[in-house]
């Protein structure tokens, strides 16, 4: 029970009243924190209007749609790699071990890219990280068509997977922030 309920002769407050009081007190604390932040920024060379950018009710839907499309395209990349392994084995004369190493290089790149993507999200922002990850991955994937050897192909798969890992991290973090409770 909160302080308001104790003041009223220890009467039991309704759950809705408690939630309402907690919501008001939380909003008041957020307001005070933002006011303190604005007080600290007044003397600095930072545009305060950036803090008041408006997020409307459809913002999360737009973020979800573009995140979904980006992750769908990246997921299709792994599916296409598995379908094309037989022709890659024939083209480059790969052993089964080397064909498996292509998938492993992609997974290793995604793991490292996820770590780097988390750092980039905090440093540069989620949306910018998503845009750069998609660009990075797309360029690396386009360059796969120009490879002449297994080593080049594997290196570019690893480099492209860095972008995929960063993209997975950034999209999931962005959606966790925007989707309503």
mmCIF file of C-alpha atoms in Angstrom:
data_model
loop_
_atom_site.group_PDB
_atom_site.id
_atom_site.type_symbol
_atom_site.label_atom_id
_atom_site.label_comp_id
_atom_site.label_asym_id
_atom_site.label_seq_id
_atom_site.Cartn_x
_atom_site.Cartn_y
_atom_site.Cartn_z
ATOM 1 C CA UNK A 1 0.000 0.000 0.000
ATOM 2 C CA UNK A 2 1.197 3.481 -0.686
ATOM 3 C CA UNK A 3 1.126 6.545 1.568
ATOM 4 C CA UNK A 4 -2.218 7.780 0.248
ATOM 5 C CA UNK A 5 -3.993 4.619 1.392
ATOM 6 C CA UNK A 6 -2.500 4.838 4.901
ATOM 7 C CA UNK A 7 -3.630 8.428 5.307
ATOM 8 C CA UNK A 8 -7.274 7.528 4.748
ATOM 9 C CA UNK A 9 -7.780 5.802 8.142
ATOM 10 C CA UNK A 10 -6.149 2.592 6.898
ATOM 11 C CA UNK A 11 -9.031 1.940 4.554
ATOM 12 C CA UNK A 12 -8.367 -0.436 1.680
ATOM 13 C CA UNK A 13 -7.877 1.508 -1.550
ATOM 14 C CA UNK A 14 -9.041 0.009 -4.794
ATOM 15 C CA UNK A 15 -6.479 -1.400 -7.175
ATOM 16 C CA UNK A 16 -7.395 1.185 -9.811
ATOM 17 C CA UNK A 17 -6.821 4.020 -7.344
ATOM 18 C CA UNK A 18 -3.417 2.654 -6.379
ATOM 19 C CA UNK A 19 -2.379 2.281 -10.016
ATOM 20 C CA UNK A 20 -3.606 5.787 -10.764
ATOM 21 C CA UNK A 21 -1.639 7.270 -7.858
ATOM 22 C CA UNK A 22 1.495 5.348 -8.851
ATOM 23 C CA UNK A 23 1.135 6.467 -12.459
ATOM 24 C CA UNK A 24 0.847 10.103 -11.436
ATOM 25 C CA UNK A 25 3.842 9.871 -9.108
ATOM 26 C CA UNK A 26 5.945 8.131 -11.809
ATOM 27 C CA UNK A 27 5.001 10.775 -14.380
ATOM 28 C CA UNK A 28 5.868 13.499 -11.873
ATOM 29 C CA UNK A 29 9.296 11.954 -11.265
ATOM 30 C CA UNK A 30 9.921 11.700 -15.022
ATOM 31 C CA UNK A 31 8.857 15.332 -15.401
ATOM 32 C CA UNK A 32 11.224 16.440 -12.650
ATOM 33 C CA UNK A 33 14.100 14.463 -14.176
ATOM 34 C CA UNK A 34 13.475 15.999 -17.590
ATOM 35 C CA UNK A 35 13.290 19.476 -16.045
ATOM 36 C CA UNK A 36 16.629 18.877 -14.300
ATOM 37 C CA UNK A 37 18.102 17.685 -17.592
ATOM 38 C CA UNK A 38 16.851 20.798 -19.365
ATOM 39 C CA UNK A 39 18.278 23.022 -16.622
ATOM 40 C CA UNK A 40 21.678 21.379 -17.114
ATOM 41 C CA UNK A 41 21.509 21.729 -20.913
ATOM 42 C CA UNK A 42 20.555 25.413 -21.033
ATOM 43 C CA UNK A 43 24.168 26.564 -20.844
ATOM 44 C CA UNK A 44 25.471 23.960 -23.252
ATOM 45 C CA UNK A 45 25.536 24.058 -27.054
ATOM 46 C CA UNK A 46 22.867 21.367 -27.496
ATOM 47 C CA UNK A 47 19.537 21.924 -29.168
ATOM 48 C CA UNK A 48 16.839 21.328 -26.563
ATOM 49 C CA UNK A 49 14.234 20.811 -29.272
ATOM 50 C CA UNK A 50 15.833 17.424 -29.989
ATOM 51 C CA UNK A 51 14.601 16.270 -26.588
ATOM 52 C CA UNK A 52 11.000 17.049 -27.521
ATOM 53 C CA UNK A 53 10.700 15.103 -30.745
ATOM 54 C CA UNK A 54 7.304 13.527 -30.797
ATOM 55 C CA UNK A 55 6.664 9.828 -31.120
ATOM 56 C CA UNK A 56 3.096 9.224 -32.175
ATOM 57 C CA UNK A 57 1.066 6.042 -31.870
ATOM 58 C CA UNK A 58 2.049 4.797 -35.338
ATOM 59 C CA UNK A 59 5.805 5.135 -34.873
ATOM 60 C CA UNK A 60 6.174 1.652 -33.437
ATOM 61 C CA UNK A 61 4.221 0.192 -36.382
ATOM 62 C CA UNK A 62 6.555 1.839 -38.879
ATOM 63 C CA UNK A 63 9.618 0.703 -36.916
ATOM 64 C CA UNK A 64 8.201 -2.829 -36.723
ATOM 65 C CA UNK A 65 7.498 -2.966 -40.471
ATOM 66 C CA UNK A 66 10.980 -1.857 -41.529
ATOM 67 C CA UNK A 67 12.682 -4.043 -38.907
ATOM 68 C CA UNK A 68 10.638 -7.006 -40.100
ATOM 69 C CA UNK A 69 11.581 -6.411 -43.749
ATOM 70 C CA UNK A 70 15.283 -5.996 -42.877
ATOM 71 C CA UNK A 71 15.349 -9.188 -40.807
ATOM 72 C CA UNK A 72 13.375 -11.060 -43.470
ATOM 73 C CA UNK A 73 15.920 -10.188 -46.154
ATOM 74 C CA UNK A 74 18.808 -11.184 -43.909
ATOM 75 C CA UNK A 75 17.107 -14.460 -43.011
ATOM 76 C CA UNK A 76 16.629 -15.172 -46.702
ATOM 77 C CA UNK A 77 20.384 -14.797 -47.139
ATOM 78 C CA UNK A 78 21.075 -17.786 -44.889
ATOM 79 C CA UNK A 79 18.395 -19.808 -46.613
ATOM 80 C CA UNK A 80 19.902 -19.042 -50.011
ATOM 81 C CA UNK A 81 23.373 -20.027 -48.794
ATOM 82 C CA UNK A 82 22.112 -23.438 -47.751
ATOM 83 C CA UNK A 83 20.375 -23.916 -51.118
ATOM 84 C CA UNK A 84 23.429 -22.841 -53.098
ATOM 85 C CA UNK A 85 26.029 -24.923 -51.245
ATOM 86 C CA UNK A 86 25.855 -27.763 -53.772
ATOM 87 C CA UNK A 87 26.591 -25.442 -56.687
ATOM 88 C CA UNK A 88 29.310 -23.684 -54.664
ATOM 89 C CA UNK A 89 30.923 -27.045 -53.937
ATOM 90 C CA UNK A 90 30.957 -27.817 -57.645
ATOM 91 C CA UNK A 91 32.146 -24.329 -58.702
ATOM 92 C CA UNK A 92 35.024 -24.025 -56.240
ATOM 93 C CA UNK A 93 35.706 -27.762 -55.845
ATOM 94 C CA UNK A 94 35.002 -27.644 -52.104
ATOM 95 C CA UNK A 95 35.094 -30.514 -49.663
ATOM 96 C CA UNK A 96 32.247 -31.060 -47.231
ATOM 97 C CA UNK A 97 34.395 -29.548 -44.486
ATOM 98 C CA UNK A 98 34.969 -26.363 -46.503
ATOM 99 C CA UNK A 99 31.254 -26.075 -47.289
ATOM 100 C CA UNK A 100 30.480 -26.323 -43.576
ATOM 101 C CA UNK A 101 33.132 -23.706 -42.859
ATOM 102 C CA UNK A 102 31.139 -21.212 -44.949
ATOM 103 C CA UNK A 103 28.184 -21.560 -42.600
ATOM 104 C CA UNK A 104 30.468 -21.418 -39.568
ATOM 105 C CA UNK A 105 32.120 -18.231 -40.823
ATOM 106 C CA UNK A 106 28.688 -16.674 -41.177
ATOM 107 C CA UNK A 107 27.699 -17.637 -37.637
ATOM 108 C CA UNK A 108 31.011 -16.383 -36.208
ATOM 109 C CA UNK A 109 30.549 -13.076 -38.032
ATOM 110 C CA UNK A 110 27.030 -12.760 -36.658
ATOM 111 C CA UNK A 111 28.252 -13.324 -33.104
ATOM 112 C CA UNK A 112 30.945 -10.680 -33.365
ATOM 113 C CA UNK A 113 28.582 -8.380 -35.263
ATOM 114 C CA UNK A 114 26.023 -8.687 -32.475
ATOM 115 C CA UNK A 115 28.565 -7.488 -29.930
ATOM 116 C CA UNK A 116 29.671 -4.631 -32.170
ATOM 117 C CA UNK A 117 26.039 -3.823 -32.988
ATOM 118 C CA UNK A 118 25.145 -3.415 -29.329
ATOM 119 C CA UNK A 119 28.022 -0.996 -28.907
ATOM 120 C CA UNK A 120 27.056 0.888 -32.089
ATOM 121 C CA UNK A 121 23.423 1.175 -30.936
ATOM 122 C CA UNK A 122 24.516 2.908 -27.758
ATOM 123 C CA UNK A 123 27.107 5.080 -29.469
ATOM 124 C CA UNK A 124 25.319 6.133 -32.689
ATOM 125 C CA UNK A 125 21.644 5.262 -32.140
ATOM 126 C CA UNK A 126 19.453 2.332 -33.148
ATOM 127 C CA UNK A 127 18.060 3.686 -36.408
ATOM 128 C CA UNK A 128 21.459 4.781 -37.711
ATOM 129 C CA UNK A 129 22.926 1.392 -36.776
ATOM 130 C CA UNK A 130 20.128 -0.404 -38.627
ATOM 131 C CA UNK A 131 20.654 1.698 -41.758
ATOM 132 C CA UNK A 132 24.421 1.200 -41.702
ATOM 133 C CA UNK A 133 24.101 -2.535 -41.006
ATOM 134 C CA UNK A 134 21.753 -3.062 -43.947
ATOM 135 C CA UNK A 135 24.076 -1.091 -46.215
ATOM 136 C CA UNK A 136 27.163 -2.925 -44.971
ATOM 137 C CA UNK A 137 25.539 -6.327 -45.385
ATOM 138 C CA UNK A 138 24.144 -5.484 -48.825
ATOM 139 C CA UNK A 139 27.473 -4.272 -50.198
ATOM 140 C CA UNK A 140 29.297 -7.351 -48.857
ATOM 141 C CA UNK A 141 26.655 -9.645 -50.345
ATOM 142 C CA UNK A 142 26.859 -7.932 -53.735
ATOM 143 C CA UNK A 143 30.620 -8.389 -53.741
ATOM 144 C CA UNK A 144 30.142 -12.167 -53.303
ATOM 145 C CA UNK A 145 29.302 -12.361 -57.000
ATOM 146 C CA UNK A 146 32.810 -11.203 -57.894
ATOM 147 C CA UNK A 147 34.769 -13.688 -55.801
ATOM 148 C CA UNK A 148 37.238 -15.981 -57.546
ATOM 149 C CA UNK A 149 38.140 -18.396 -54.746
ATOM 150 C CA UNK A 150 36.794 -20.110 -51.669
ATOM 151 C CA UNK A 151 38.888 -17.926 -49.361
ATOM 152 C CA UNK A 152 37.487 -14.714 -50.855
ATOM 153 C CA UNK A 153 33.951 -16.065 -50.607
ATOM 154 C CA UNK A 154 34.423 -17.089 -46.980
ATOM 155 C CA UNK A 155 35.986 -13.748 -46.013
ATOM 156 C CA UNK A 156 33.115 -11.818 -47.584
ATOM 157 C CA UNK A 157 30.556 -14.093 -45.901
ATOM 158 C CA UNK A 158 32.195 -13.323 -42.558
ATOM 159 C CA UNK A 159 32.269 -9.577 -43.252
ATOM 160 C CA UNK A 160 28.640 -9.559 -44.404
ATOM 161 C CA UNK A 161 27.608 -11.531 -41.334
ATOM 162 C CA UNK A 162 29.050 -8.766 -39.147
ATOM 163 C CA UNK A 163 26.319 -6.548 -40.574
ATOM 164 C CA UNK A 164 23.652 -9.205 -40.019
ATOM 165 C CA UNK A 165 24.631 -9.644 -36.374
ATOM 166 C CA UNK A 166 24.586 -5.896 -35.795
ATOM 167 C CA UNK A 167 21.226 -5.693 -37.533
ATOM 168 C CA UNK A 168 19.681 -8.392 -35.345
ATOM 169 C CA UNK A 169 20.864 -6.599 -32.225
ATOM 170 C CA UNK A 170 19.696 -3.167 -33.380
ATOM 171 C CA UNK A 171 16.263 -4.301 -34.600
ATOM 172 C CA UNK A 172 15.484 -6.223 -31.433
ATOM 173 C CA UNK A 173 16.576 -3.327 -29.241
ATOM 174 C CA UNK A 174 14.618 -0.815 -31.300
ATOM 175 C CA UNK A 175 11.454 -2.887 -31.121
ATOM 176 C CA UNK A 176 11.843 -3.377 -27.376
ATOM 177 C CA UNK A 177 11.900 0.416 -26.986
ATOM 178 C CA UNK A 178 9.059 1.326 -29.341
ATOM 179 C CA UNK A 179 6.426 -1.366 -28.955
ATOM 180 C CA UNK A 180 3.846 -0.400 -26.324
ATOM 181 C CA UNK A 181 3.460 -2.540 -23.218
#
